[in-house]
Amino acid sequence: MSDIVGIAGCGRMGAPMLASLRRAGIAARGFDVRDGRGDGGPLADFTDGLTTLISVVRDTAETDALLFDDQALCDVPTLRTIIISSTLSPLYTKALRDRVPDHIALIDAPMSGAQVKAQAGTLSFMLGGNADDLAAQAHLFRAMGEDLHTMGAFGAGMTAKVLNNLLAASHTVMTRMVLDWADAAGIDESKLLALIAASSGQNWLASGFDTIEFARDGYADDNSIGILVKDVAAGLDMAPEGADTAIPDQIKSALRHLKPRA
């Protein structure tokens, strides 16, 4: 049986990931719940012969709908592998193993790099799963990404991604605050960003401020800043017992109060 790969969630990240697979000559199709259709056809066309599913839907509710409820893709008879590339709670992710049928391999492969790297096919993937399962799907990750980081068993990739995103969220909050304070002090934005890029304040958001599509956004439930809030919440969900969560709590609150930057 020929492998047919499907990406569910063809938004900012999923659509360019699908394009990267196709450029690599991989038989791939897309589906997005927002219009209930895949590549112009119904869900039945998306699932026909589907062997590998890559989920890039927004959150745990949409993942439940995709796998078990509304779309119920776990019931597709040809499906053999599910790759979770959404950023979700590591606890939720690990619990999927008890909910997904045993004959379906599970890989967690959240990614980093924002839309600009998804479009270039140079994403970073944090991978968790059985070594043989990861090897069998390595060609997919190489088609969509540049840096592949194998973190351990299923769930380890998601744990690493959430920890990484806690840092990304802190960079976002602090970089935006620093730029606002620079405005008040009369410091030119471009000059300050150039300084940061060459100095000890260097960070991902500041270095990519002119290319990261959400760098100037304010908070909204359905944009990338809103997704960062969700990712911080996923980090808080996995915090060790007794951990001091004051800093991530403050970061989550600060993200919610970000205003658009001209």
Short mmCIF file of C-alpha atoms in Angstrom, two decimals:
data_model
loop_
_atom_site.label_atom_id
_atom_site.label_comp_id
_atom_site.label_asym_id
_atom_site.label_seq_id
_atom_site.Cartn_x
_atom_site.Cartn_y
_atom_site.Cartn_z
CA MET A 1 0.00 0.00 0.00
CA SER A 2 1.37 3.40 -0.98
CA ASP A 3 1.93 5.91 1.79
CA ILE A 4 -0.48 8.83 1.72
CA VAL A 5 0.26 11.66 4.12
CA GLY A 6 -2.38 14.08 5.32
CA ILE A 7 -1.96 17.38 7.17
CA ALA A 8 -4.92 18.40 9.31
CA GLY A 9 -4.92 22.10 10.15
CA CYS A 10 -3.84 23.98 7.04
CA GLY A 11 -3.37 27.41 8.57
CA ARG A 12 -0.26 29.57 9.05
CA MET A 13 1.96 26.55 9.69
CA GLY A 14 0.12 23.58 8.20
CA ALA A 15 -0.36 25.03 4.72
CA PRO A 16 3.35 25.73 4.09
CA MET A 17 4.27 22.38 5.65
CA LEU A 18 1.97 20.71 3.13
CA ALA A 19 3.61 22.67 0.32
CA SER A 20 7.06 21.48 1.50
CA LEU A 21 5.96 17.84 1.42
CA ARG A 22 4.64 18.23 -2.09
CA ARG A 23 7.83 19.93 -3.27
CA ALA A 24 9.69 16.87 -2.03
CA GLY A 25 7.50 14.62 -4.18
CA ILE A 26 5.57 13.14 -1.25
CA ALA A 27 1.93 12.17 -1.82
CA ALA A 28 0.34 14.62 0.60
CA ARG A 29 -3.09 16.18 1.03
CA GLY A 30 -4.57 18.75 3.40
CA PHE A 31 -7.71 19.23 5.48
CA ASP A 32 -8.91 22.17 7.54
CA VAL A 33 -11.87 22.01 9.90
CA ARG A 34 -12.69 25.68 9.30
CA ASP A 35 -14.30 24.81 5.99
CA GLY A 36 -14.73 21.08 6.60
CA ARG A 37 -12.94 20.28 3.38
CA GLY A 38 -9.58 19.01 2.25
CA ASP A 39 -7.97 20.25 -0.95
CA GLY A 40 -11.41 21.29 -2.17
CA GLY A 41 -13.07 17.98 -1.33
CA PRO A 42 -14.93 16.51 1.66
CA LEU A 43 -13.38 14.75 4.66
CA ALA A 44 -14.00 11.37 3.03
CA ASP A 45 -11.62 12.32 0.21
CA PHE A 46 -8.96 13.34 2.73
CA THR A 47 -9.18 10.06 4.64
CA ASP A 48 -9.39 7.75 1.62
CA GLY A 49 -6.30 5.53 1.83
CA LEU A 50 -4.68 7.82 4.43
CA THR A 51 -1.72 6.12 6.12
CA THR A 52 0.04 8.95 7.99
CA LEU A 53 -1.69 11.88 9.68
CA ILE A 54 0.17 15.05 10.73
CA SER A 55 -1.96 17.09 13.11
CA VAL A 56 -1.31 20.84 13.22
CA VAL A 57 -4.65 21.84 14.76
CA ARG A 58 -4.76 24.55 17.41
CA ASP A 59 -5.30 22.89 20.79
CA THR A 60 -6.43 19.86 22.77
CA ALA A 61 -10.13 20.43 22.01
CA GLU A 62 -9.44 20.45 18.27
CA THR A 63 -7.15 17.43 18.64
CA ASP A 64 -9.92 15.49 20.42
CA ALA A 65 -12.36 16.47 17.67
CA LEU A 66 -9.91 15.42 14.97
CA LEU A 67 -8.91 12.06 16.43
CA PHE A 68 -11.90 10.86 18.42
CA ASP A 69 -15.02 12.99 18.05
CA ASP A 70 -16.16 15.11 15.09
CA GLN A 71 -13.73 13.77 12.47
CA ALA A 72 -12.77 10.57 14.38
CA LEU A 73 -9.67 9.91 12.27
CA CYS A 74 -8.50 7.19 14.64
CA ASP A 75 -11.21 5.06 13.02
CA VAL A 76 -9.74 5.37 9.50
CA PRO A 77 -8.89 1.73 8.66
CA THR A 78 -5.74 2.49 6.65
CA LEU A 79 -4.19 4.86 9.22
CA ARG A 80 -0.90 3.57 10.64
CA THR A 81 0.88 6.64 12.05
CA ILE A 82 -0.23 9.83 13.81
CA ILE A 83 2.25 12.68 14.15
CA ILE A 84 1.26 15.41 16.63
CA SER A 85 2.85 18.68 15.52
CA SER A 86 0.57 21.01 17.46
CA THR A 87 1.97 22.42 20.69
CA LEU A 88 -0.10 20.79 23.44
CA SER A 89 0.20 19.93 27.10
CA PRO A 90 2.81 17.18 27.51
CA LEU A 91 0.47 15.46 30.01
CA TYR A 92 -2.35 15.42 27.45
CA THR A 93 0.05 14.24 24.74
CA LYS A 94 1.40 11.30 26.74
CA ALA A 95 -2.16 10.25 27.64
CA LEU A 96 -2.98 9.85 23.93
CA ARG A 97 -1.14 6.52 23.92
CA ASP A 98 -3.92 4.97 26.03
CA ARG A 99 -6.62 6.47 23.78
CA VAL A 100 -5.27 5.74 20.30
CA PRO A 101 -5.54 2.15 18.99
CA ASP A 102 -2.38 0.12 19.53
CA HIS A 103 -1.82 -0.56 15.83
CA ILE A 104 -1.32 3.18 15.18
CA ALA A 105 2.20 4.48 15.87
CA LEU A 106 2.34 7.78 17.75
CA ILE A 107 5.02 10.43 17.28
CA ASP A 108 5.11 13.87 18.84
CA ALA A 109 6.87 16.35 16.58
CA PRO A 110 6.10 19.93 17.57
CA MET A 111 8.02 22.49 15.55
CA SER A 112 9.68 25.86 15.99
CA GLY A 113 10.52 28.63 13.57
CA ALA A 114 7.24 30.45 12.90
CA GLN A 115 5.58 30.84 9.51
CA VAL A 116 8.69 32.20 7.80
CA LYS A 117 10.59 28.93 8.38
CA ALA A 118 7.57 26.79 7.56
CA GLN A 119 7.43 28.52 4.18
CA ALA A 120 11.15 27.92 3.62
CA GLY A 121 11.00 24.28 4.75
CA THR A 122 13.57 24.97 7.46
CA LEU A 123 11.59 24.30 10.64
CA SER A 124 13.11 22.80 13.77
CA PHE A 125 11.35 19.65 15.00
CA MET A 126 11.49 18.25 18.52
CA LEU A 127 10.80 14.53 18.16
CA GLY A 128 9.50 11.95 20.58
CA GLY A 129 8.64 8.34 19.87
CA ASN A 130 9.87 4.84 19.16
CA ALA A 131 13.20 4.90 17.31
CA ASP A 132 11.92 2.70 14.45
CA ASP A 133 8.81 4.83 14.03
CA LEU A 134 10.92 7.99 13.91
CA ALA A 135 13.25 6.48 11.34
CA ALA A 136 10.31 5.46 9.15
CA GLN A 137 9.03 9.04 9.04
CA ALA A 138 12.38 10.86 8.92
CA HIS A 139 11.89 11.74 5.23
CA LEU A 140 8.82 13.79 6.15
CA PHE A 141 10.66 15.81 8.77
CA ARG A 142 13.60 16.38 6.42
CA ALA A 143 11.19 17.67 3.77
CA MET A 144 9.67 20.22 6.17
CA GLY A 145 12.59 21.00 8.45
CA GLU A 146 16.26 21.71 8.82
CA ASP A 147 17.02 20.86 12.46
CA LEU A 148 15.72 17.57 13.87
CA HIS A 149 16.12 17.05 17.61
CA THR A 150 15.28 13.57 18.91
CA MET A 151 14.37 14.07 22.55
CA GLY A 152 13.32 10.59 23.71
CA ALA A 153 10.17 8.48 24.03
CA PHE A 154 6.70 9.62 22.98
CA GLY A 155 5.91 12.86 24.81
CA ALA A 156 9.52 13.98 25.18
CA GLY A 157 9.36 16.14 22.06
CA MET A 158 6.31 17.98 23.41
CA THR A 159 7.95 18.47 26.80
CA ALA A 160 11.03 19.99 25.13
CA LYS A 161 8.88 22.21 22.90
CA VAL A 162 6.86 23.58 25.80
CA LEU A 163 10.03 24.39 27.72
CA ASN A 164 11.47 26.08 24.63
CA ASN A 165 8.26 28.11 24.21
CA LEU A 166 8.39 29.31 27.79
CA LEU A 167 11.66 31.00 26.82
CA ALA A 168 10.21 32.26 23.54
CA ALA A 169 7.28 33.78 25.43
CA SER A 170 9.61 35.53 27.87
CA HIS A 171 11.66 36.89 24.94
CA THR A 172 8.47 38.17 23.31
CA VAL A 173 7.28 39.98 26.42
CA MET A 174 10.64 41.50 27.32
CA THR A 175 11.60 42.51 23.76
CA ARG A 176 8.30 44.29 23.28
CA MET A 177 8.64 46.05 26.63
CA VAL A 178 12.22 47.14 25.84
CA LEU A 179 11.12 48.56 22.48
CA ASP A 180 8.25 50.45 24.10
CA TRP A 181 10.61 51.92 26.68
CA ALA A 182 13.04 52.82 23.89
CA ASP A 183 10.24 54.71 22.12
CA ALA A 184 9.61 56.71 25.27
CA ALA A 185 13.33 57.50 25.52
CA GLY A 186 13.61 58.53 21.87
CA ILE A 187 15.84 55.60 20.81
CA ASP A 188 15.44 54.48 17.19
CA GLU A 189 13.95 50.98 16.92
CA SER A 190 16.20 49.75 14.11
CA LYS A 191 19.35 50.95 15.85
CA LEU A 192 18.37 49.28 19.11
CA LEU A 193 17.50 45.99 17.38
CA ALA A 194 20.89 46.04 15.64
CA LEU A 195 22.57 46.57 19.00
CA ILE A 196 20.61 43.73 20.63
CA ALA A 197 21.51 41.36 17.79
CA ALA A 198 25.22 42.00 18.42
CA SER A 199 25.11 42.14 22.22
CA SER A 200 24.15 40.24 25.35
CA GLY A 201 20.43 40.90 24.94
CA GLN A 202 20.30 38.85 21.72
CA ASN A 203 17.21 36.67 21.41
CA TRP A 204 15.06 34.99 18.78
CA LEU A 205 12.29 37.59 18.57
CA ALA A 206 14.60 40.61 18.49
CA SER A 207 16.87 39.03 15.87
CA GLY A 208 13.91 38.17 13.63
CA PHE A 209 11.75 41.17 14.42
CA ASP A 210 11.36 42.22 10.79
CA THR A 211 10.62 38.71 9.49
CA ILE A 212 8.56 37.01 12.24
CA GLU A 213 4.99 37.62 11.15
CA PHE A 214 3.54 38.23 14.62
CA ALA A 215 6.38 40.32 16.09
CA ARG A 216 4.28 43.50 16.11
CA ASP A 217 0.91 41.93 16.92
CA GLY A 218 -1.19 42.62 19.95
CA TYR A 219 -3.01 39.86 21.79
CA ALA A 220 -6.01 38.16 20.20
CA ASP A 221 -7.47 34.73 20.94
CA ASP A 222 -6.95 33.55 17.38
CA ASN A 223 -3.48 34.93 16.54
CA SER A 224 0.07 33.81 17.31
CA ILE A 225 0.27 35.85 20.52
CA GLY A 226 -2.85 34.05 21.68
CA ILE A 227 -1.21 30.75 20.80
CA LEU A 228 1.82 31.72 22.90
CA VAL A 229 -0.54 32.23 25.84
CA LYS A 230 -1.83 28.68 25.25
CA ASP A 231 1.75 27.39 25.12
CA VAL A 232 2.64 29.01 28.44
CA ALA A 233 -0.45 27.38 29.92
CA ALA A 234 0.83 24.03 28.59
CA GLY A 235 4.11 24.71 30.37
CA LEU A 236 2.32 25.46 33.60
CA ASP A 237 0.39 22.22 33.21
CA MET A 238 3.66 20.24 33.32
CA ALA A 239 5.32 22.22 36.11
CA PRO A 240 6.90 19.95 38.75
CA GLU A 241 4.99 19.64 41.99
CA GLY A 242 5.80 22.57 44.26
CA ALA A 243 7.48 24.59 41.48
CA ASP A 244 7.38 28.39 41.70
CA THR A 245 5.20 29.42 38.74
CA ALA A 246 5.16 33.15 39.45
CA ILE A 247 7.31 34.08 36.44
CA PRO A 248 5.38 32.10 33.78
CA ASP A 249 2.12 33.35 35.31
CA GLN A 250 3.37 36.93 34.89
CA ILE A 251 4.51 36.23 31.31
CA LYS A 252 1.08 34.83 30.42
CA SER A 253 -0.59 37.93 31.84
CA ALA A 254 1.82 40.26 30.02
CA LEU A 255 1.15 38.51 26.69
CA ARG A 256 -2.57 39.00 27.18
CA HIS A 257 -1.99 42.74 27.57
CA LEU A 258 0.22 43.26 24.50
CA LYS A 259 -1.01 45.97 22.15
CA PRO A 260 -0.17 46.14 18.43
CA ARG A 261 3.11 47.89 17.69
CA ALA A 262 3.25 50.18 14.67
#
